mmCIF file of C-alpha atoms in Angstrom:
data_model
loop_
_atom_site.group_PDB
_atom_site.id
_atom_site.type_symbol
_atom_site.label_atom_id
_atom_site.label_comp_id
_atom_site.label_asym_id
_atom_site.label_seq_id
_atom_site.Cartn_x
_atom_site.Cartn_y
_atom_site.Cartn_z
ATOM 1 C CA MET A 1007 83.060 186.036 -33.863
ATOM 2 C CA VAL A 1008 81.361 183.087 -35.486
ATOM 3 C CA TYR A 1009 77.706 182.435 -34.668
ATOM 4 C CA PHE A 1010 75.603 179.451 -35.717
ATOM 5 C CA PHE A 1011 71.822 179.557 -35.365
ATOM 6 C CA ARG A 1012 69.154 176.878 -35.426
ATOM 7 C CA THR A 1013 65.508 177.424 -36.192
ATOM 8 C CA TYR A 1014 63.913 177.034 -32.805
ATOM 9 C CA LEU A 1015 60.508 177.188 -31.194
ATOM 10 C CA LEU A 1016 60.277 177.623 -27.412
ATOM 11 C CA ALA A 1017 58.256 175.299 -25.150
ATOM 12 C CA ILE A 1018 57.609 171.894 -26.739
ATOM 13 C CA VAL A 1019 58.508 172.178 -30.437
ATOM 14 C CA SER A 1020 61.855 172.416 -32.216
ATOM 15 C CA LEU A 1021 62.295 172.655 -35.974
ATOM 16 C CA PHE A 1022 65.404 171.696 -37.926
ATOM 17 C CA ILE A 1023 66.095 172.319 -41.635
ATOM 18 C CA ILE A 1024 66.778 168.990 -43.337
ATOM 19 C CA GLY A 1025 65.627 169.261 -46.958
ATOM 20 C CA GLN A 1026 63.139 166.840 -48.500
ATOM 21 C CA ALA A 1027 65.128 163.680 -47.761
ATOM 22 C CA GLU A 1028 63.986 161.575 -44.849
ATOM 23 C CA ALA A 1029 66.223 160.377 -42.024
ATOM 24 C CA ARG A 1030 66.254 157.537 -39.508
ATOM 25 C CA VAL A 1031 67.118 157.182 -35.849
ATOM 26 C CA TRP A 1032 70.519 155.559 -35.214
ATOM 27 C CA THR A 1033 71.426 153.925 -31.906
ATOM 28 C CA ASN A 1034 74.902 153.248 -30.551
ATOM 29 C CA SER A 1035 75.948 150.271 -28.435
ATOM 30 C CA LYS A 1036 75.040 152.117 -25.208
ATOM 31 C CA GLY A 1037 71.526 153.007 -26.333
ATOM 32 C CA ALA A 1038 72.143 156.675 -27.202
ATOM 33 C CA THR A 1039 70.444 157.939 -30.366
ATOM 34 C CA VAL A 1040 71.045 160.438 -33.152
ATOM 35 C CA THR A 1041 68.831 161.295 -36.139
ATOM 36 C CA ALA A 1042 70.656 161.256 -39.495
ATOM 37 C CA LYS A 1043 70.535 160.113 -43.123
ATOM 38 C CA LEU A 1044 73.030 157.535 -44.358
ATOM 39 C CA ILE A 1045 74.787 158.817 -47.495
ATOM 40 C CA ALA A 1046 77.964 156.721 -47.813
ATOM 41 C CA VAL A 1047 79.471 153.442 -46.547
ATOM 42 C CA ARG A 1048 83.169 152.574 -46.404
ATOM 43 C CA ALA A 1049 85.151 149.689 -44.933
ATOM 44 C CA THR A 1050 85.362 151.071 -41.383
ATOM 45 C CA GLU A 1051 83.238 154.250 -41.471
ATOM 46 C CA VAL A 1052 79.900 155.578 -42.633
ATOM 47 C CA ASP A 1053 78.927 159.142 -43.567
ATOM 48 C CA LEU A 1054 75.801 160.514 -41.905
ATOM 49 C CA GLN A 1055 73.957 163.703 -42.767
ATOM 50 C CA LEU A 1056 72.583 165.321 -39.607
ATOM 51 C CA PRO A 1057 69.285 167.265 -39.442
ATOM 52 C CA ASN A 1058 71.105 170.596 -39.824
ATOM 53 C CA GLY A 1059 72.800 169.447 -43.046
ATOM 54 C CA ARG A 1060 76.235 168.646 -41.606
ATOM 55 C CA ILE A 1061 77.935 165.514 -42.899
ATOM 56 C CA VAL A 1062 80.011 163.551 -40.398
ATOM 57 C CA SER A 1063 82.065 160.375 -40.572
ATOM 58 C CA VAL A 1064 81.422 157.797 -37.840
ATOM 59 C CA GLU A 1065 82.973 154.404 -37.106
ATOM 60 C CA ARG A 1066 80.680 151.565 -38.131
ATOM 61 C CA THR A 1067 81.411 149.480 -35.032
ATOM 62 C CA ILE A 1068 79.681 151.835 -32.569
ATOM 63 C CA PHE A 1069 76.175 151.175 -33.885
ATOM 64 C CA SER A 1070 73.583 148.699 -32.640
ATOM 65 C CA GLY A 1071 72.882 145.369 -34.321
ATOM 66 C CA GLU A 1072 69.755 146.721 -36.037
ATOM 67 C CA ASP A 1073 71.770 149.591 -37.498
ATOM 68 C CA GLN A 1074 74.526 147.203 -38.594
ATOM 69 C CA ASN A 1075 71.908 145.202 -40.517
ATOM 70 C CA TYR A 1076 70.570 148.395 -42.068
ATOM 71 C CA ILE A 1077 74.077 149.465 -43.159
ATOM 72 C CA GLN A 1078 74.671 146.078 -44.764
ATOM 73 C CA GLN A 1079 71.316 146.111 -46.559
ATOM 74 C CA TRP A 1080 71.821 149.715 -47.684
ATOM 75 C CA GLU A 1081 75.273 148.830 -49.045
ATOM 76 C CA GLN A 1082 73.913 145.765 -50.880
ATOM 77 C CA SER A 1083 71.112 147.824 -52.412
ATOM 78 C CA GLY A 1084 73.566 150.353 -53.808
ATOM 79 C CA GLY A 1085 72.163 153.095 -51.624
ATOM 80 C CA THR A 1086 68.549 152.694 -52.793
ATOM 81 C CA LEU A 1087 67.167 151.154 -49.598
ATOM 82 C CA PRO A 1088 64.276 153.282 -48.248
ATOM 83 C CA GLU A 1089 64.929 154.841 -44.868
ATOM 84 C CA GLN A 1090 62.714 154.614 -41.825
ATOM 85 C CA ASP A 1091 61.490 157.856 -40.330
ATOM 86 C CA ASP A 1092 60.867 157.708 -36.578
ATOM 87 C CA ALA A 1093 61.997 161.184 -35.701
ATOM 88 C CA GLY A 1094 58.928 163.337 -36.362
ATOM 89 C CA ASP A 1095 56.821 164.796 -39.142
ATOM 90 C CA ILE A 1096 58.009 166.883 -42.079
ATOM 91 C CA ILE A 1097 56.227 170.219 -42.463
ATOM 92 C CA ASN A 1098 56.589 173.035 -44.997
ATOM 93 C CA VAL A 1099 57.285 176.470 -43.541
ATOM 94 C CA ARG A 1100 57.597 179.268 -46.096
ATOM 95 C CA GLY A 1101 58.993 176.933 -48.713
ATOM 96 C CA MET A 1102 61.478 175.227 -46.365
ATOM 97 C CA TYR A 1103 61.097 171.596 -45.377
ATOM 98 C CA LEU A 1104 61.447 171.289 -41.621
ATOM 99 C CA ARG A 1105 61.313 168.400 -39.199
ATOM 100 C CA GLN A 1106 59.057 168.898 -36.196
ATOM 101 C CA VAL A 1107 60.281 167.168 -33.046
ATOM 102 C CA ASN A 1108 57.944 167.132 -30.068
ATOM 103 C CA LEU A 1109 59.449 167.475 -26.614
ATOM 104 C CA THR A 1110 57.490 165.563 -24.012
ATOM 105 C CA PRO A 1111 57.157 167.532 -20.736
ATOM 106 C CA ASN A 1112 59.169 165.821 -17.996
ATOM 107 C CA TRP A 1113 57.781 167.544 -14.872
ATOM 108 C CA ASP A 1114 56.682 164.198 -13.422
ATOM 109 C CA ALA A 1115 59.888 162.271 -14.148
ATOM 110 C CA SER A 1116 62.008 160.978 -11.269
ATOM 111 C CA TRP A 1117 65.008 163.021 -10.197
ATOM 112 C CA PRO A 1118 67.981 161.365 -11.949
ATOM 113 C CA LYS A 1119 70.592 159.407 -10.023
ATOM 114 C CA LYS A 1120 73.216 160.169 -12.668
ATOM 115 C CA ALA A 1121 73.012 162.367 -15.752
ATOM 116 C CA GLY A 1122 75.326 163.904 -18.292
ATOM 117 C CA PHE A 1123 77.397 162.975 -21.305
ATOM 118 C CA LYS A 1124 76.549 159.566 -22.723
ATOM 119 C CA ASP A 1125 75.362 160.201 -26.284
ATOM 120 C CA LEU A 1126 77.106 159.623 -29.595
ATOM 121 C CA GLN A 1127 79.755 162.313 -29.768
ATOM 122 C CA ILE A 1128 80.428 163.990 -33.106
ATOM 123 C CA ILE A 1129 83.012 166.778 -33.494
ATOM 124 C CA LYS A 1130 83.515 168.464 -36.849
ATOM 125 C CA THR A 1131 86.427 170.620 -38.027
ATOM 126 C CA VAL A 1132 84.816 173.657 -39.637
ATOM 127 C CA GLN A 1133 87.973 175.661 -40.315
ATOM 128 C CA GLU A 1134 91.712 175.492 -39.643
ATOM 129 C CA SER A 1135 93.728 178.489 -40.784
ATOM 130 C CA ASP A 1136 96.589 180.670 -39.553
ATOM 131 C CA ASP A 1137 94.119 183.170 -38.103
ATOM 132 C CA LEU A 1138 91.327 181.033 -36.731
ATOM 133 C CA CYS A 1139 90.431 177.407 -36.102
ATOM 134 C CA VAL A 1140 86.784 176.484 -35.590
ATOM 135 C CA TYR A 1141 85.419 173.168 -34.308
ATOM 136 C CA GLU A 1142 81.781 172.217 -33.896
ATOM 137 C CA SER A 1143 80.075 169.711 -31.618
ATOM 138 C CA ASP A 1144 76.392 169.004 -31.139
ATOM 139 C CA LEU A 1145 75.785 172.010 -28.882
ATOM 140 C CA PHE A 1146 78.988 174.085 -29.012
ATOM 141 C CA ILE A 1147 81.284 176.036 -31.323
ATOM 142 C CA PHE A 1148 84.964 176.189 -30.287
ATOM 143 C CA GLU A 1149 87.182 179.002 -31.616
ATOM 144 C CA SER A 1150 90.945 178.749 -31.212
ATOM 145 C CA PRO A 1151 93.862 180.798 -32.597
ATOM 146 C CA ILE A 1152 95.809 177.560 -33.230
ATOM 147 C CA PRO A 1153 94.750 173.983 -34.094
ATOM 148 C CA LEU A 1154 93.558 171.772 -31.226
ATOM 149 C CA HIS A 1155 94.565 168.134 -31.052
ATOM 150 C CA GLU A 1156 91.809 165.535 -31.373
ATOM 151 C CA GLU A 1157 92.043 164.588 -27.690
ATOM 152 C CA GLU A 1158 91.847 168.236 -26.661
ATOM 153 C CA ARG A 1159 88.728 168.725 -28.776
ATOM 154 C CA ARG A 1160 87.153 165.588 -27.334
ATOM 155 C CA GLN A 1161 87.844 166.544 -23.726
ATOM 156 C CA LEU A 1162 86.638 170.124 -24.189
ATOM 157 C CA THR A 1163 83.425 168.917 -25.778
ATOM 158 C CA LYS A 1164 82.752 166.595 -22.856
ATOM 159 C CA ARG A 1165 83.484 169.333 -20.332
ATOM 160 C CA PHE A 1166 81.060 171.779 -21.928
ATOM 161 C CA GLU A 1167 78.275 169.431 -22.980
ATOM 162 C CA LEU A 1168 78.172 167.735 -19.579
ATOM 163 C CA SER A 1169 76.074 170.435 -17.877
ATOM 164 C CA LEU A 1170 73.517 170.859 -20.646
ATOM 165 C CA ARG A 1171 73.062 167.097 -20.977
ATOM 166 C CA ALA A 1172 72.508 166.822 -17.214
ATOM 167 C CA LEU A 1173 70.110 169.772 -17.118
ATOM 168 C CA ALA A 1174 68.088 168.237 -19.944
ATOM 169 C CA GLU A 1175 67.519 165.083 -17.869
ATOM 170 C CA MET A 1176 66.295 166.926 -14.772
ATOM 171 C CA PRO A 1177 62.501 166.916 -14.197
ATOM 172 C CA LEU A 1178 62.327 170.703 -14.621
ATOM 173 C CA ASN A 1179 61.415 170.777 -18.326
ATOM 174 C CA LEU A 1180 64.338 173.074 -19.108
ATOM 175 C CA THR A 1181 63.688 173.387 -22.833
ATOM 176 C CA VAL A 1182 66.749 175.558 -23.363
ATOM 177 C CA ALA A 1183 68.934 172.630 -22.275
ATOM 178 C CA ARG A 1184 66.929 169.964 -24.096
ATOM 179 C CA LYS A 1185 66.797 171.875 -27.405
ATOM 180 C CA PRO A 1186 69.003 175.028 -27.330
ATOM 181 C CA SER A 1187 67.959 177.872 -29.608
ATOM 182 C CA ARG A 1188 71.542 178.233 -30.840
ATOM 183 C CA LYS A 1189 74.964 176.768 -30.313
ATOM 184 C CA TYR A 1190 77.080 178.130 -27.490
ATOM 185 C CA LEU A 1191 80.341 179.835 -28.421
ATOM 186 C CA VAL A 1192 83.588 178.993 -26.624
ATOM 187 C CA ARG A 1193 86.846 180.880 -27.217
ATOM 188 C CA VAL A 1194 90.073 179.077 -26.335
ATOM 189 C CA CYS A 1195 92.862 181.322 -24.970
ATOM 190 C CA PHE A 1196 96.547 180.438 -24.748
ATOM 191 C CA SER A 1197 97.860 183.192 -22.515
ATOM 192 C CA GLN A 1198 96.846 185.342 -19.565
ATOM 193 C CA LYS A 1199 96.935 188.355 -21.901
ATOM 194 C CA GLU A 1200 94.413 186.804 -24.305
ATOM 195 C CA MET A 1201 92.192 185.890 -21.393
ATOM 196 C CA ALA A 1202 92.334 189.416 -19.967
ATOM 197 C CA GLU A 1203 91.208 190.921 -23.282
ATOM 198 C CA VAL A 1204 87.982 188.886 -23.315
ATOM 199 C CA HIS A 1205 84.945 190.540 -21.742
ATOM 200 C CA GLY A 1206 83.119 188.570 -19.079
ATOM 201 C CA LEU A 1207 82.904 187.404 -15.477
ATOM 202 C CA GLN A 1208 85.981 185.590 -14.172
ATOM 203 C CA ARG A 1209 85.588 182.269 -12.391
ATOM 204 C CA GLY A 1210 88.839 180.310 -12.166
ATOM 205 C CA ARG A 1211 90.182 179.608 -15.670
ATOM 206 C CA VAL A 1212 86.754 180.233 -17.185
ATOM 207 C CA LYS A 1213 85.430 183.658 -18.174
ATOM 208 C CA PHE A 1214 81.790 183.949 -19.195
ATOM 209 C CA THR A 1215 78.960 186.343 -19.970
ATOM 210 C CA PRO A 1216 75.347 185.833 -18.860
ATOM 211 C CA THR A 1217 74.627 184.971 -22.500
ATOM 212 C CA SER A 1218 75.933 182.034 -24.516
ATOM 213 C CA PHE A 1219 79.615 182.942 -24.678
ATOM 214 C CA THR A 1220 82.653 181.994 -22.640
ATOM 215 C CA ALA A 1221 86.429 181.845 -22.803
ATOM 216 C CA LEU A 1222 88.841 179.488 -21.103
ATOM 217 C CA LEU A 1223 92.555 179.595 -20.427
ATOM 218 C CA PHE A 1224 94.228 176.601 -22.040
ATOM 219 C CA ARG A 1225 97.791 177.300 -20.924
ATOM 220 C CA ASP A 1226 99.370 178.414 -17.672
ATOM 221 C CA LYS A 1227 101.734 181.357 -17.127
ATOM 222 C CA ARG A 1228 104.632 179.287 -18.482
ATOM 223 C CA ASN A 1229 102.625 178.385 -21.597
ATOM 224 C CA GLN A 1230 102.399 174.785 -20.470
ATOM 225 C CA ALA A 1231 99.284 172.708 -21.149
ATOM 226 C CA GLN A 1232 96.772 172.862 -18.328
ATOM 227 C CA ASN A 1233 95.338 169.712 -16.797
ATOM 228 C CA LEU A 1234 91.917 169.378 -18.424
ATOM 229 C CA ASP A 1235 90.678 167.371 -15.448
ATOM 230 C CA GLU A 1236 90.931 170.578 -13.422
ATOM 231 C CA LEU A 1237 88.870 172.594 -15.900
ATOM 232 C CA ASP A 1238 85.300 172.928 -14.588
ATOM 233 C CA THR A 1239 82.796 174.716 -16.833
ATOM 234 C CA ARG A 1240 79.595 173.640 -15.084
ATOM 235 C CA PHE A 1241 78.853 176.960 -13.347
ATOM 236 C CA ALA A 1242 79.224 178.970 -16.561
ATOM 237 C CA VAL A 1243 77.197 176.601 -18.747
ATOM 238 C CA THR A 1244 74.363 176.295 -16.203
ATOM 239 C CA HIS A 1245 74.386 180.070 -15.804
ATOM 240 C CA TRP A 1246 73.987 180.493 -19.587
ATOM 241 C CA ALA A 1247 71.047 178.122 -19.785
ATOM 242 C CA LEU A 1248 69.040 179.497 -16.845
ATOM 243 C CA GLN A 1249 69.777 183.135 -17.655
ATOM 244 C CA THR A 1250 68.482 182.544 -21.196
ATOM 245 C CA LEU A 1251 65.137 181.481 -19.692
ATOM 246 C CA ASP A 1252 65.001 184.761 -17.720
ATOM 247 C CA LEU A 1253 64.572 182.944 -14.403
ATOM 248 C CA ASP A 1254 64.888 184.615 -10.998
ATOM 249 C CA HIS A 1255 68.430 185.679 -10.237
ATOM 250 C CA TRP A 1256 68.658 183.697 -6.978
ATOM 251 C CA LEU A 1257 67.800 180.552 -8.944
ATOM 252 C CA VAL A 1258 70.333 181.259 -11.701
ATOM 253 C CA ASP A 1259 73.170 181.658 -9.195
ATOM 254 C CA SER A 1260 72.056 178.968 -6.724
ATOM 255 C CA PHE A 1261 71.447 176.307 -9.344
ATOM 256 C CA SER A 1262 74.755 177.100 -11.072
ATOM 257 C CA GLU A 1263 76.544 176.626 -7.752
ATOM 258 C CA TYR A 1264 74.581 173.427 -7.106
ATOM 259 C CA MET A 1265 75.575 171.937 -10.482
ATOM 260 C CA GLU A 1266 79.221 172.823 -9.891
ATOM 261 C CA PHE A 1267 79.150 171.266 -6.414
ATOM 262 C CA LEU A 1268 77.902 167.834 -7.531
ATOM 263 C CA PRO A 1269 80.496 165.064 -8.026
ATOM 264 C CA VAL A 1270 81.331 163.875 -11.563
ATOM 265 C CA GLU A 1271 82.019 160.226 -12.318
ATOM 266 C CA ASP A 1272 82.791 158.936 -15.838
ATOM 267 C CA ASN A 1273 81.364 162.086 -17.463
ATOM 268 C CA GLN A 1274 78.150 161.702 -15.443
ATOM 269 C CA ILE A 1275 76.988 164.072 -12.703
ATOM 270 C CA ASN A 1276 76.111 162.035 -9.618
ATOM 271 C CA PHE A 1277 72.971 163.172 -7.757
ATOM 272 C CA THR A 1278 72.972 160.403 -5.150
ATOM 273 C CA GLN A 1279 74.001 160.985 -1.527
ATOM 274 C CA VAL A 1280 74.205 164.761 -2.093
ATOM 275 C CA PRO A 1281 72.991 165.807 1.407
ATOM 276 C CA LYS A 1282 75.546 163.528 3.091
ATOM 277 C CA LEU A 1283 78.298 164.878 0.852
ATOM 278 C CA MET A 1284 77.351 168.473 1.639
ATOM 279 C CA ALA A 1285 77.196 167.804 5.359
ATOM 280 C CA LYS A 1286 80.785 166.540 5.194
ATOM 281 C CA ARG A 1287 82.022 169.547 3.209
ATOM 282 C CA LEU A 1288 80.331 172.259 5.280
ATOM 283 C CA PRO A 1289 82.701 174.543 7.199
ATOM 284 C CA LYS A 1290 82.728 173.561 10.846
ATOM 285 C CA ASN A 1291 81.504 176.952 12.095
ATOM 286 C CA ILE A 1292 78.412 176.721 9.821
ATOM 287 C CA LYS A 1293 77.771 173.061 10.619
ATOM 288 C CA ASN A 1294 77.702 173.678 14.378
ATOM 289 C CA GLY A 1295 75.648 176.905 14.095
ATOM 290 C CA GLU A 1296 78.450 179.169 15.295
ATOM 291 C CA LYS A 1297 78.271 181.162 12.044
ATOM 292 C CA LYS A 1298 74.773 182.206 11.017
ATOM 293 C CA LEU A 1299 73.519 181.845 7.441
ATOM 294 C CA MET A 1300 71.957 184.625 5.400
ATOM 295 C CA PRO A 1301 68.156 184.787 5.790
ATOM 296 C CA LEU A 1302 66.198 183.229 2.920
ATOM 297 C CA GLU A 1303 64.467 186.573 2.484
ATOM 298 C CA SER A 1304 67.704 188.131 1.249
ATOM 299 C CA ILE A 1305 68.388 185.181 -1.072
ATOM 300 C CA LEU A 1306 64.963 185.451 -2.731
ATOM 301 C CA ALA A 1307 65.246 189.211 -3.028
ATOM 302 C CA ARG A 1308 68.562 189.062 -4.854
ATOM 303 C CA LYS A 1309 68.618 191.672 -7.610
ATOM 304 C CA ASP A 1310 69.206 190.694 -11.216
ATOM 305 C CA ILE A 1311 72.594 192.372 -11.413
ATOM 306 C CA HIS A 1312 75.696 190.681 -12.782
ATOM 307 C CA ILE A 1313 78.813 192.155 -11.212
ATOM 308 C CA SER A 1314 82.161 190.614 -12.006
ATOM 309 C CA ALA A 1315 83.338 190.863 -8.405
ATOM 310 C CA LEU A 1316 80.453 188.663 -7.257
ATOM 311 C CA HIS A 1317 81.821 185.781 -9.330
ATOM 312 C CA GLU A 1318 85.434 186.217 -8.305
ATOM 313 C CA GLU A 1319 87.173 184.506 -5.405
ATOM 314 C CA SER A 1320 84.983 184.400 -2.310
ATOM 315 C CA THR A 1321 84.869 187.142 0.281
ATOM 316 C CA LYS A 1322 83.421 186.321 3.716
ATOM 317 C CA ASP A 1323 79.914 187.433 2.665
ATOM 318 C CA LYS A 1324 80.182 185.633 -0.662
ATOM 319 C CA GLU A 1325 81.204 182.397 1.054
ATOM 320 C CA LEU A 1326 78.256 182.689 3.431
ATOM 321 C CA GLN A 1327 75.898 183.303 0.511
ATOM 322 C CA TYR A 1328 77.388 180.311 -1.317
ATOM 323 C CA TRP A 1329 76.651 177.854 1.508
ATOM 324 C CA THR A 1330 73.213 179.364 2.141
ATOM 325 C CA ASP A 1331 72.368 178.900 -1.549
ATOM 326 C CA LEU A 1332 73.541 175.293 -1.566
ATOM 327 C CA LEU A 1333 71.907 174.259 1.691
ATOM 328 C CA TRP A 1334 68.559 175.654 0.600
ATOM 329 C CA LEU A 1335 68.657 174.266 -2.941
ATOM 330 C CA VAL A 1336 69.743 170.803 -1.775
ATOM 331 C CA TYR A 1337 66.882 170.929 0.747
ATOM 332 C CA LEU A 1338 64.401 171.768 -2.042
ATOM 333 C CA CYS A 1339 65.757 169.150 -4.456
ATOM 334 C CA HIS A 1340 66.660 166.261 -2.151
ATOM 335 C CA LEU A 1341 65.165 166.641 1.341
ATOM 336 C CA GLU A 1342 61.795 168.387 1.131
ATOM 337 C CA ASP A 1343 58.814 166.063 0.503
ATOM 338 C CA GLU A 1344 61.014 162.950 0.815
ATOM 339 C CA GLY A 1345 63.251 164.084 -2.014
ATOM 340 C CA LYS A 1346 60.458 164.404 -4.592
ATOM 341 C CA ALA A 1347 61.206 168.120 -5.105
ATOM 342 C CA THR A 1348 57.459 168.764 -5.524
ATOM 343 C CA ARG A 1349 57.584 172.344 -4.254
ATOM 344 C CA PHE A 1350 60.667 173.204 -6.290
ATOM 345 C CA ARG A 1351 59.232 171.754 -9.525
ATOM 346 C CA ALA A 1352 55.987 173.692 -9.021
ATOM 347 C CA TYR A 1353 58.013 176.857 -8.466
ATOM 348 C CA VAL A 1354 60.057 176.469 -11.675
ATOM 349 C CA LYS A 1355 56.965 175.485 -13.690
ATOM 350 C CA THR A 1356 55.043 178.542 -12.502
ATOM 351 C CA LEU A 1357 58.067 180.751 -13.074
ATOM 352 C CA CYS A 1358 58.292 179.582 -16.698
ATOM 353 C CA GLU A 1359 54.533 179.945 -17.313
ATOM 354 C CA GLN A 1360 53.627 183.041 -15.277
ATOM 355 C CA ASN A 1361 55.785 185.423 -13.223
ATOM 356 C CA SER A 1362 58.021 185.670 -10.182
ATOM 357 C CA THR A 1363 55.236 186.702 -7.792
ATOM 358 C CA ALA A 1364 53.053 183.709 -8.654
ATOM 359 C CA ALA A 1365 56.082 181.417 -8.559
ATOM 360 C CA ARG A 1366 57.103 182.533 -5.072
ATOM 361 C CA GLN A 1367 53.586 181.997 -3.855
ATOM 362 C CA GLU A 1368 53.931 178.434 -5.141
ATOM 363 C CA LEU A 1369 57.338 178.075 -3.493
ATOM 364 C CA LEU A 1370 56.205 179.210 -0.057
ATOM 365 C CA LYS A 1371 52.726 177.613 -0.209
ATOM 366 C CA GLY A 1372 51.169 180.037 2.284
ATOM 367 C CA THR A 1373 53.971 179.772 4.840
ATOM 368 C CA THR A 1374 56.283 182.550 5.933
ATOM 369 C CA ILE A 1375 59.968 182.571 5.129
ATOM 370 C CA LEU A 1376 60.726 182.053 8.823
ATOM 371 C CA GLU A 1377 58.596 178.907 8.814
ATOM 372 C CA MET A 1378 60.402 177.651 5.734
ATOM 373 C CA GLN A 1379 63.743 178.326 7.412
ATOM 374 C CA SER A 1380 62.570 176.287 10.379
ATOM 375 C CA ASP A 1381 61.665 173.370 8.069
ATOM 376 C CA LEU A 1382 65.090 173.591 6.443
ATOM 377 C CA VAL A 1383 66.839 173.512 9.848
ATOM 378 C CA LYS A 1384 64.860 170.420 10.889
ATOM 379 C CA ALA A 1385 65.698 168.608 7.633
ATOM 380 C CA TRP A 1386 69.442 169.230 7.945
ATOM 381 C CA LYS A 1387 69.489 168.296 11.648
ATOM 382 C CA LYS A 1388 69.095 164.643 10.574
ATOM 383 C CA PHE A 1389 72.566 164.909 8.988
ATOM 384 C CA GLY A 1390 74.221 166.306 12.104
ATOM 385 C CA VAL A 1391 74.007 169.910 10.906
ATOM 386 C CA LYS A 1392 72.826 172.571 13.373
ATOM 387 C CA LEU A 1393 72.010 175.596 11.236
ATOM 388 C CA GLN A 1394 71.391 179.125 12.484
ATOM 389 C CA PHE A 1395 70.074 182.065 10.417
ATOM 390 C CA CYS A 1396 70.588 185.782 10.796
ATOM 391 C CA GLU A 1397 67.467 187.670 11.797
ATOM 392 C CA SER A 1398 65.013 188.191 8.945
ATOM 393 C CA LYS A 1399 63.470 191.659 8.596
ATOM 394 C CA ASN A 1400 60.463 190.549 6.546
ATOM 395 C CA THR A 1401 58.222 187.629 7.455
ATOM 396 C CA SER A 1402 55.554 188.078 4.749
ATOM 397 C CA VAL A 1403 54.522 185.203 2.498
ATOM 398 C CA ILE A 1404 55.911 186.851 -0.641
ATOM 399 C CA PRO A 1405 59.335 188.562 -0.394
ATOM 400 C CA GLN A 1406 59.285 192.237 -1.319
#
């Protein structure tokens, strides 16, 4: 197994090895940025050295007008043009020159309307041999027993980076998504047998562990190419990120389900009109209150146990838990406090800074779980949903 590590500081600082040479911030035609040092110019491409030392070739035409001028001036100067450094300070740590990049807390940012993959995409071929092919993107390492076509690599990268890019834009200050401590490893399988031999939790054609590893089935039983549009990795990737932060288990599962539920348009996750969309998709017997949801007490008290069967195809109880999770999380993110998610942000912030007990006090704000259930029912009633809950055994402020 191939692992790639970055030097990483949790919270608000990330450090990347770059050597003594400075770099500049490059911007593409859509406004996305990447920090790199220009080292070569050709007729249609330029070579950029990224902060981790990788050298990549990029088409010249994708860059902004300011960058185009810089490329021309650099070329005319014979490569002696000084570079501008807007990406952070250089510090010396134990003899290594590192770039310090500050991450601005985004707790107060607005909830995004759309978020996801929109940055400059760079995919590098690390190795192609008879035994193993390795490809590297900004946040992922792909291992395959046979070479992957360029389009396959591009589509896989978009599928996997989509969730982390979207998580990074949410006003939850999820540092692990904004600056991961290491690259996530993805193993591409080409048969059911290969897939079965990989350890992990099965979810459709994706198999994943609670850590940063997953496998996906790239061929069907007849060894025919699968439709990549049907490959959804959002649950697994979100699960990795939140589990790495050691967040409460109900949040890891619920938020992973929430991310997977949201519609995707042009490689962007769409957060608009989510309550209306959920109201339409709810099973009729839940929407009219005929089938009662699980009490919030049992959701909050979910144990931190990862059992493969819990991530397999839904049983009756699993389906009920799924809709309870989604209805509550959508309420917290989009309905409560006029969609400002104030309570939910305070909960996640406290959870990251303190502990689960303090965080749940922040989540419930002195109310009982039954009172919170009542607020949730009232909020969803505006969308034609008449929710009913099973009887709760514990009405204390903090779930036991």
